[in-house]
Tab-separated table of N, CA and C in Angstrom:
chain	number	residue	atom	x	y	z
Z	27	MET	N	4.670	9.273	-2.148
Z	27	MET	CA	4.583	9.351	-0.899
Z	27	MET	C	3.357	8.080	-0.212
Z	28	GLY	N	2.039	7.994	-1.208
Z	28	GLY	CA	1.162	7.426	-0.540
Z	28	GLY	C	-0.083	7.964	-0.203
Z	29	GLN	N	0.165	9.331	-0.291
Z	29	GLN	CA	-0.969	10.761	0.744
Z	29	GLN	C	-2.084	10.972	0.641
Z	30	ARG	N	-2.784	9.828	-0.582
Z	30	ARG	CA	-4.006	9.521	-0.598
Z	30	ARG	C	-4.637	8.097	0.724
Z	31	PHE	N	-3.282	7.315	0.104
Z	31	PHE	CA	-3.807	5.871	1.054
Z	31	PHE	C	-3.942	6.604	2.671
Z	32	ILE	N	-2.993	7.438	2.444
Z	32	ILE	CA	-2.683	7.848	3.895
Z	32	ILE	C	-4.330	8.902	4.647
Z	33	GLN	N	-4.702	9.084	3.304
Z	33	GLN	CA	-6.267	10.388	3.785
Z	33	GLN	C	-7.184	9.613	3.234
Z	34	LEU	N	-7.347	8.443	3.260
Z	34	LEU	CA	-8.500	6.972	3.138
Z	34	LEU	C	-8.029	6.060	3.960
Z	35	LEU	N	-7.115	6.095	4.713
Z	35	LEU	CA	-6.685	5.653	5.596
Z	35	LEU	C	-7.725	6.182	7.600
Z	36	GLU	N	-6.919	7.613	6.916
Z	36	GLU	CA	-7.362	7.705	8.550
Z	36	GLU	C	-8.694	7.424	9.686
Z	37	GLU	N	-9.303	7.421	9.140
Z	37	GLU	CA	-10.481	7.368	9.553
Z	37	GLU	C	-11.516	5.778	9.614
Z	38	HIS	N	-10.849	4.740	8.864
Z	38	HIS	CA	-10.616	3.402	8.318
Z	38	HIS	C	-11.539	2.550	9.052
Z	39	PRO	N	-12.252	2.140	10.029
Z	39	PRO	CA	-12.951	1.294	10.202
Z	39	PRO	C	-11.906	0.143	10.782
Z	40	TRP	N	-11.414	-0.227	10.014
Z	40	TRP	CA	-10.870	-1.801	10.109
Z	40	TRP	C	-9.415	-0.979	10.072
Z	41	PHE	N	-8.851	-1.407	8.998
Z	41	PHE	CA	-7.517	-0.098	8.530
Z	41	PHE	C	-6.469	1.114	9.676
Z	42	TYR	N	-4.946	1.081	10.022
Z	42	TYR	CA	-4.863	2.511	10.555
Z	42	TYR	C	-3.417	2.478	9.956
Z	43	VAL	N	-2.777	3.390	9.904
Z	43	VAL	CA	-1.405	3.223	9.237
Z	43	VAL	C	-0.251	3.111	10.932
Z	44	SER	N	0.011	2.192	10.381
Z	44	SER	CA	1.148	2.089	12.318
Z	44	SER	C	3.262	2.185	11.141
Z	45	GLU	N	3.537	2.027	10.118
Z	45	GLU	CA	4.655	2.050	9.599
Z	45	GLU	C	4.351	3.202	8.303
Z	46	VAL	N	5.180	2.776	6.951
Z	46	VAL	CA	5.350	4.025	6.564
Z	46	VAL	C	6.718	4.299	5.845
Z	47	MET	N	7.021	3.458	4.921
Z	47	MET	CA	8.248	3.608	3.914
Z	47	MET	C	8.383	4.251	2.978
Z	48	ALA	N	9.187	5.018	2.332
Z	48	ALA	CA	10.292	6.143	1.579
Z	48	ALA	C	11.398	5.193	0.886
Z	49	SER	N	11.640	6.598	0.199
Z	49	SER	CA	13.172	6.465	-0.229
Z	49	SER	C	14.398	6.398	1.328
Z	50	ASP	N	15.093	6.121	0.280
Z	50	ASP	CA	16.704	5.796	1.835
Z	50	ASP	C	16.846	7.010	1.915
Z	51	GLN	N	16.562	8.446	1.530
Z	51	GLN	CA	16.208	9.568	1.463
Z	51	GLN	C	15.470	9.814	3.032
Z	52	ALA	N	14.463	9.536	3.298
Z	52	ALA	CA	13.918	9.729	4.022
Z	52	ALA	C	13.059	8.833	5.014
Z	53	ALA	N	14.865	7.817	5.372
Z	53	ALA	CA	14.386	6.630	5.929
Z	53	ALA	C	15.603	7.383	7.539
Z	54	GLY	N	14.503	7.413	8.630
Z	54	GLY	CA	14.500	7.522	10.181
Z	54	GLY	C	13.894	9.247	10.381
Z	55	LYS	N	14.015	9.759	9.826
Z	55	LYS	CA	13.288	10.805	8.876
Z	55	LYS	C	11.155	10.675	10.150
Z	56	PRO	N	10.593	11.519	11.303
Z	56	PRO	CA	9.398	11.264	10.799
Z	56	PRO	C	8.479	12.048	9.934
Z	57	TYR	N	7.247	11.045	9.597
Z	57	TYR	CA	6.833	11.533	8.099
Z	57	TYR	C	6.712	13.111	7.612
Z	58	ALA	N	6.407	13.540	9.045
Z	58	ALA	CA	5.978	14.674	8.699
Z	58	ALA	C	6.891	15.320	7.453
Z	59	GLU	N	8.339	15.926	8.016
Z	59	GLU	CA	9.613	15.789	8.057
Z	59	GLU	C	10.088	15.485	6.721
Z	60	ALA	N	9.403	14.003	6.160
Z	60	ALA	CA	10.295	13.784	5.452
Z	60	ALA	C	9.761	13.683	4.167
Z	61	VAL	N	7.812	14.171	4.010
Z	61	VAL	CA	6.809	14.922	3.156
Z	61	VAL	C	7.367	16.491	2.959
Z	62	GLY	N	7.324	17.404	3.715
Z	62	GLY	CA	7.992	18.333	4.004
Z	62	GLY	C	6.539	19.387	3.369
Z	63	ALA	N	6.753	19.706	2.068
Z	63	ALA	CA	6.339	20.692	1.483
Z	63	ALA	C	5.988	20.098	0.351
Z	64	ARG	N	6.016	18.970	0.731
Z	64	ARG	CA	5.564	17.933	-1.291
Z	64	ARG	C	3.858	17.765	-0.187
Z	65	TRP	N	3.839	17.720	0.144
Z	65	TRP	CA	1.682	17.177	1.702
Z	65	TRP	C	0.964	18.662	0.604
Z	66	LYS	N	0.661	17.377	-0.329
Z	66	LYS	CA	-0.495	18.359	-1.372
Z	66	LYS	C	-2.196	17.843	-0.906
Z	67	LEU	N	-2.103	17.450	-0.236
Z	67	LEU	CA	-3.713	16.649	-0.318
Z	67	LEU	C	-4.299	18.942	0.562
Z	68	THR	N	-5.631	18.396	1.087
Z	68	THR	CA	-5.785	19.811	1.374
Z	68	THR	C	-6.363	19.730	3.012
Z	69	THR	N	-6.144	18.366	3.234
Z	69	THR	CA	-6.145	18.075	4.738
Z	69	THR	C	-5.010	18.164	5.036
Z	70	PRO	N	-5.472	18.370	6.533
Z	70	PRO	CA	-3.270	17.915	7.121
Z	70	PRO	C	-2.896	16.737	6.813
Z	71	ILE	N	-2.044	16.060	7.352
Z	71	ILE	CA	-0.975	15.660	7.379
Z	71	ILE	C	-1.927	14.447	8.851
Z	72	PRO	N	-3.038	13.795	8.903
Z	72	PRO	CA	-2.905	13.280	10.443
Z	72	PRO	C	-2.081	13.036	11.137
Z	73	GLU	N	-2.032	13.325	12.140
Z	73	GLU	CA	-0.955	13.358	13.773
Z	73	GLU	C	-0.506	12.146	13.908
Z	74	SER	N	-1.326	10.957	14.111
Z	74	SER	CA	-1.069	10.140	14.662
Z	74	SER	C	0.719	9.299	13.514
Z	75	VAL	N	0.504	9.812	11.737
Z	75	VAL	CA	0.503	10.177	10.796
Z	75	VAL	C	2.825	10.174	10.520
Z	76	ALA	N	2.246	11.841	10.628
Z	76	ALA	CA	3.426	13.042	10.863
Z	76	ALA	C	4.278	11.980	11.901
Z	77	ARG	N	4.599	12.008	12.895
Z	77	ARG	CA	5.241	11.370	13.866
Z	77	ARG	C	6.240	10.542	13.652
Z	78	LEU	N	5.525	9.387	12.526
Z	78	LEU	CA	6.067	7.775	12.648
Z	78	LEU	C	7.082	8.346	12.050
Z	79	LYS	N	8.060	6.473	12.710
Z	79	LYS	CA	9.562	7.350	11.259
Z	79	LYS	C	9.374	6.274	10.326
Z	80	VAL	N	9.732	7.084	9.143
Z	80	VAL	CA	9.691	6.888	8.001
Z	80	VAL	C	11.120	5.386	7.850
Z	81	ARG	N	10.605	4.350	7.370
Z	81	ARG	CA	11.348	3.306	6.938
Z	81	ARG	C	11.362	2.697	5.443
Z	82	GLY	N	12.969	2.138	5.324
Z	82	GLY	CA	13.794	3.264	3.845
Z	82	GLY	C	12.905	1.240	3.232
Z	83	PRO	N	13.760	1.746	1.642
Z	83	PRO	CA	12.805	-0.339	1.002
Z	83	PRO	C	13.540	-0.961	1.474
Z	84	GLY	N	13.395	-1.907	1.612
Z	84	GLY	CA	13.687	-3.003	1.729
Z	84	GLY	C	13.882	-3.508	3.309
Z	85	ASP	N	13.048	-2.301	3.739
Z	85	ASP	CA	13.471	-2.415	5.728
Z	85	ASP	C	12.130	-3.830	5.978
Z	86	ALA	N	12.371	-3.687	6.913
Z	86	ALA	CA	11.515	-4.958	7.681
Z	86	ALA	C	10.279	-4.050	8.610
Z	87	PHE	N	8.814	-4.873	7.665
Z	87	PHE	CA	7.490	-3.759	8.833
Z	87	PHE	C	6.524	-5.851	8.996
Z	88	LYS	N	6.596	-4.706	10.695
Z	88	LYS	CA	5.968	-6.581	11.393
Z	88	LYS	C	3.491	-5.789	11.107
Z	89	SER	N	3.868	-5.310	9.934
Z	89	SER	CA	1.700	-5.142	9.197
Z	89	SER	C	1.785	-6.265	8.266
Z	90	PRO	N	0.210	-6.780	9.034
Z	90	PRO	CA	0.203	-8.055	7.900
Z	90	PRO	C	-0.224	-7.766	6.804
Z	91	ILE	N	-0.377	-6.617	6.558
Z	91	ILE	CA	-1.733	-5.823	4.776
Z	91	ILE	C	-0.751	-4.515	4.198
Z	92	LEU	N	0.377	-4.722	3.621
Z	92	LEU	CA	1.369	-3.578	2.964
Z	92	LEU	C	0.784	-2.563	1.813
Z	93	PHE	N	-0.388	-1.554	1.860
Z	93	PHE	CA	-0.965	-0.753	0.819
Z	93	PHE	C	0.423	0.400	0.166
Z	94	SER	N	0.812	-0.081	-0.916
Z	94	SER	CA	1.238	0.337	-1.753
Z	94	SER	C	1.050	1.888	-2.895
Z	95	ALA	N	1.927	2.198	-2.441
Z	95	ALA	CA	1.455	4.155	-4.098
Z	95	ALA	C	2.590	4.115	-3.998
Z	96	LEU	N	4.229	3.628	-4.108
Z	96	LEU	CA	5.302	3.375	-5.758
Z	96	LEU	C	5.085	3.960	-6.804
Z	97	ASP	N	6.169	4.109	-6.932
Z	97	ASP	CA	6.014	4.846	-8.421
Z	97	ASP	C	5.752	3.484	-9.092
Z	98	ALA	N	6.098	3.140	-10.320
Z	98	ALA	CA	5.747	2.196	-11.221
Z	98	ALA	C	7.220	1.335	-10.922
Z	99	SER	N	8.033	2.697	-11.450
Z	99	SER	CA	10.137	2.633	-11.050
Z	99	SER	C	10.379	1.719	-10.418
Z	100	VAL	N	10.051	1.572	-9.824
Z	100	VAL	CA	11.062	0.826	-8.314
Z	100	VAL	C	9.440	0.122	-8.082
Z	101	ALA	N	7.814	0.156	-8.204
Z	101	ALA	CA	6.562	-0.784	-7.220
Z	101	ALA	C	7.224	-2.506	-7.335
Z	102	GLY	N	8.206	-2.633	-8.986
Z	102	GLY	CA	7.682	-4.614	-8.762
Z	102	GLY	C	8.628	-4.564	-7.653
Z	103	GLU	N	9.556	-4.593	-8.096
Z	103	GLU	CA	10.685	-4.613	-7.348
Z	103	GLU	C	10.843	-4.983	-6.040
Z	104	LEU	N	10.162	-3.840	-5.343
Z	104	LEU	CA	9.893	-3.776	-3.389
Z	104	LEU	C	8.800	-4.494	-3.597
Z	105	GLU	N	8.213	-3.876	-4.017
Z	105	GLU	CA	6.888	-5.004	-3.578
Z	105	GLU	C	7.110	-6.895	-3.426
Z	106	GLU	N	7.608	-7.080	-5.116
Z	106	GLU	CA	7.754	-8.390	-4.649
Z	106	GLU	C	8.414	-8.679	-3.489
Z	107	ARG	N	9.331	-8.123	-2.602
Z	107	ARG	CA	10.101	-8.402	-1.598
Z	107	ARG	C	9.654	-8.760	-0.263
Z	108	TYR	N	8.098	-8.447	-0.141
Z	108	TYR	CA	7.650	-8.880	0.973
Z	108	TYR	C	6.440	-9.628	1.172
Z	109	GLY	N	6.385	-10.209	0.394
Z	109	GLY	CA	4.968	-11.266	-0.225
Z	109	GLY	C	5.541	-12.408	-0.088
Z	110	PRO	N	6.687	-12.917	-0.023
Z	110	PRO	CA	7.663	-14.629	0.754
Z	110	PRO	C	7.694	-14.043	2.055
Z	111	ARG	N	7.747	-12.670	2.529
Z	111	ARG	CA	7.748	-12.200	3.561
Z	111	ARG	C	6.663	-12.392	4.550
Z	112	GLY	N	5.867	-12.622	4.539
Z	112	GLY	CA	4.378	-12.934	4.904
Z	112	GLY	C	2.735	-12.083	4.526
Z	113	HIS	N	3.295	-10.654	3.888
Z	113	HIS	CA	2.282	-9.784	4.227
Z	113	HIS	C	1.703	-9.610	2.786
Z	114	LEU	N	0.387	-9.533	2.634
Z	114	LEU	CA	-1.088	-9.234	1.849
Z	114	LEU	C	-0.372	-7.575	1.525
Z	115	VAL	N	0.177	-8.148	0.257
Z	115	VAL	CA	0.595	-6.461	-0.867
Z	115	VAL	C	-0.231	-5.772	-1.963
Z	116	SER	N	-1.166	-5.055	-1.098
Z	116	SER	CA	-2.117	-4.273	-2.069
Z	116	SER	C	-1.051	-3.290	-2.909
Z	117	SER	N	-1.519	-2.954	-3.697
Z	117	SER	CA	-0.512	-2.226	-4.359
Z	117	SER	C	-1.929	-1.275	-6.426
Z	118	ASN	N	-1.430	0.525	-5.828
Z	118	ASN	CA	-2.002	0.721	-7.127
Z	118	ASN	C	-0.882	0.488	-7.883
Z	119	SER	N	0.425	0.766	-8.192
Z	119	SER	CA	0.872	0.919	-8.967
Z	119	SER	C	0.127	-0.311	-10.707
Z	120	ARG	N	0.700	-0.559	-12.142
Z	120	ARG	CA	0.541	-1.381	-13.328
Z	120	ARG	C	1.495	-2.172	-13.091
Z	121	ASN	N	2.948	-3.047	-11.897
Z	121	ASN	CA	3.337	-3.416	-11.781
Z	121	ASN	C	2.797	-4.872	-13.074
Z	122	HIS	N	2.140	-5.519	-11.724
Z	122	HIS	CA	1.302	-6.161	-11.897
Z	122	HIS	C	0.023	-6.319	-12.917
Z	123	ARG	N	-0.986	-5.877	-12.742
Z	123	ARG	CA	-2.346	-5.490	-14.480
Z	123	ARG	C	-2.210	-7.543	-14.688
Z	124	LEU	N	-1.176	-7.247	-15.213
Z	124	LEU	CA	-2.087	-8.886	-16.159
Z	124	LEU	C	-1.421	-9.363	-15.661
Z	125	ASP	N	-0.356	-9.842	-14.511
Z	125	ASP	CA	-0.556	-11.136	-14.288
Z	125	ASP	C	-2.030	-11.748	-13.411
Z	126	PRO	N	-2.029	-13.193	-14.258
Z	126	PRO	CA	-2.901	-13.624	-14.206
Z	126	PRO	C	-3.428	-14.342	-12.248
Z	127	LEU	N	-2.263	-13.903	-11.269
Z	127	LEU	CA	-2.251	-14.584	-9.934
Z	127	LEU	C	-2.816	-13.567	-9.372
Z	128	VAL	N	-2.702	-12.499	-10.126
Z	128	VAL	CA	-2.964	-10.918	-9.202
Z	128	VAL	C	-4.376	-10.465	-9.352
Z	129	PRO	N	-5.216	-10.532	-8.153
Z	129	PRO	CA	-6.963	-10.090	-7.953
Z	129	PRO	C	-7.068	-8.919	-8.612
Z	130	LEU	N	-7.041	-8.278	-9.195
Z	130	LEU	CA	-7.957	-7.226	-9.567
Z	130	LEU	C	-9.030	-6.241	-9.107
Z	131	VAL	N	-9.285	-5.796	-7.879
Z	131	VAL	CA	-10.442	-5.723	-8.019
Z	131	VAL	C	-10.627	-3.969	-8.125
Z	132	ILE	N	-12.361	-4.371	-7.939
Z	132	ILE	CA	-12.464	-2.149	-7.737
Z	132	ILE	C	-14.409	-2.813	-7.246
Z	133	PRO	N	-13.147	-2.491	-6.401
Z	133	PRO	CA	-14.580	-3.130	-4.610
Z	133	PRO	C	-15.858	-2.776	-5.023
Z	134	GLU	N	-16.464	-1.756	-5.809
Z	134	GLU	CA	-17.666	-1.459	-6.609
Z	134	GLU	C	-18.971	-2.481	-7.474
Z	135	VAL	N	-17.251	-2.855	-8.332
Z	135	VAL	CA	-18.135	-3.651	-9.151
Z	135	VAL	C	-17.369	-5.467	-8.609
Z	136	ASN	N	-16.675	-5.624	-8.267
Z	136	ASN	CA	-15.817	-6.701	-7.764
Z	136	ASN	C	-15.490	-7.706	-6.783
Z	137	ARG	N	-16.114	-6.852	-5.141
Z	137	ARG	CA	-15.320	-6.619	-3.930
Z	137	ARG	C	-14.940	-8.317	-3.571
Z	138	ASP	N	-16.090	-9.066	-3.988
Z	138	ASP	CA	-15.538	-10.740	-3.822
Z	138	ASP	C	-14.762	-11.260	-4.140
Z	139	HIS	N	-13.337	-10.789	-5.367
Z	139	HIS	CA	-12.469	-11.205	-6.285
Z	139	HIS	C	-11.829	-11.373	-5.275
Z	140	ILE	N	-11.983	-10.508	-3.454
Z	140	ILE	CA	-10.831	-10.761	-2.065
Z	140	ILE	C	-10.169	-12.028	-1.901
Z	141	ASP	N	-11.474	-12.768	-2.235
Z	141	ASP	CA	-11.635	-13.896	-1.648
Z	141	ASP	C	-10.862	-14.933	-1.920
Z	142	LEU	N	-10.511	-14.437	-3.499
Z	142	LEU	CA	-9.425	-15.071	-4.470
Z	142	LEU	C	-8.641	-15.669	-3.879
Z	143	LEU	N	-7.815	-13.950	-2.983
Z	143	LEU	CA	-6.772	-14.446	-2.088
Z	143	LEU	C	-6.360	-15.657	-0.662
Z	144	ASP	N	-7.444	-16.454	-0.291
Z	144	ASP	CA	-7.624	-17.414	0.386
Z	144	ASP	C	-7.393	-18.620	0.222
Z	145	ARG	N	-7.981	-18.744	-1.693
Z	145	ARG	CA	-8.252	-20.112	-2.097
Z	145	ARG	C	-6.424	-20.135	-2.770
Z	146	GLN	N	-6.166	-18.595	-3.411
Z	146	GLN	CA	-5.092	-18.984	-5.246
Z	146	GLN	C	-3.958	-19.245	-3.732
Z	147	LYS	N	-3.118	-19.709	-4.597
Z	147	LYS	CA	-1.032	-21.204	-4.090
Z	147	LYS	C	-0.102	-20.489	-5.278
Z	148	PHE	N	-0.068	-18.887	-4.571
Z	148	PHE	CA	0.906	-18.027	-4.250
Z	148	PHE	C	2.343	-18.757	-4.256
Z	149	GLY	N	3.734	-18.727	-5.141
Z	149	GLY	CA	4.966	-19.492	-5.455
Z	149	GLY	C	5.407	-17.910	-4.458
Z	150	ASP	N	6.904	-18.600	-4.369
Z	150	ASP	CA	7.142	-17.835	-3.480
Z	150	ASP	C	6.913	-18.074	-1.840
Z	151	GLY	N	7.231	-18.991	-0.969
Z	151	GLY	CA	5.723	-19.191	-0.110
Z	151	GLY	C	4.689	-17.799	0.868
Z	152	GLY	N	4.288	-18.766	0.069
Z	152	GLY	CA	2.717	-17.460	-0.035
Z	152	GLY	C	2.996	-16.405	-0.247
Z	153	PHE	N	3.404	-15.822	-1.400
Z	153	PHE	CA	3.591	-14.422	-1.594
Z	153	PHE	C	2.456	-14.079	-2.448
Z	154	SER	N	2.162	-12.766	-1.734
Z	154	SER	CA	0.420	-12.156	-1.917
Z	154	SER	C	-0.256	-11.159	-2.778
Z	155	ARG	N	-0.662	-10.711	-3.315
Z	155	ARG	CA	-0.243	-9.042	-3.845
Z	155	ARG	C	-2.072	-9.342	-4.401
Z	156	ILE	N	-2.504	-8.197	-4.283
Z	156	ILE	CA	-3.795	-7.695	-5.534
Z	156	ILE	C	-3.761	-6.447	-5.655
Z	157	ARG	N	-3.637	-6.400	-6.826
Z	157	ARG	CA	-4.475	-4.866	-7.427
Z	157	ARG	C	-5.538	-3.730	-7.045
Z	158	ILE	N	-5.563	-2.807	-6.709
Z	158	ILE	CA	-7.232	-1.788	-6.118
Z	158	ILE	C	-6.712	-1.340	-7.472
Z	159	ALA	N	-8.539	-1.209	-8.056
Z	159	ALA	CA	-8.474	-0.011	-8.828
Z	159	ALA	C	-9.132	1.427	-8.112
Z	160	PRO	N	-7.891	1.513	-8.872
Z	160	PRO	CA	-9.232	3.652	-7.352
Z	160	PRO	C	-10.173	3.449	-8.197
Z	161	ARG	N	-11.205	4.654	-7.512
Z	161	ARG	CA	-11.701	5.417	-7.038
Z	161	ARG	C	-12.440	5.519	-8.808
Z	162	SER	N	-13.102	6.089	-9.279
Z	162	SER	CA	-13.732	7.435	-10.549
Z	162	SER	C	-13.133	8.213	-10.143
Z	163	CYS	N	-12.984	9.197	-10.650
Z	163	CYS	CA	-12.555	10.784	-10.304
Z	163	CYS	C	-14.115	10.884	-10.642
Z	164	SER	N	-15.092	10.709	-10.736
Z	164	SER	CA	-16.414	11.326	-10.936
Z	164	SER	C	-17.075	12.064	-10.176
């Protein structure tokens, strides 16, 4: 359910979590209820996120940037729905790893590659994706 993204964005100076998505079974529930006992991090669910209503796959989002931590079995199809709707989709799934139009960004190494998004032309109405490699765990 993107727990690490939520934790990393909790005090981020540029981003905040305003919308969350999960399975159809979780749609409509507050995030804390949808996650339940599956919250695995040592820090609690941020209160502002805990009460957000979960949206289902395919629902509309207002946020221009979507951080996706979807399982690879569903990530490709779902993430591809949102680019043509005008969203920038940042994913940690493997689905678009070898796509030449998807920048692979490792912030500590090639942060400047994010600038490619302004210069690249994407098909399907401005579809933009970016894959951000996770930080090393060392």
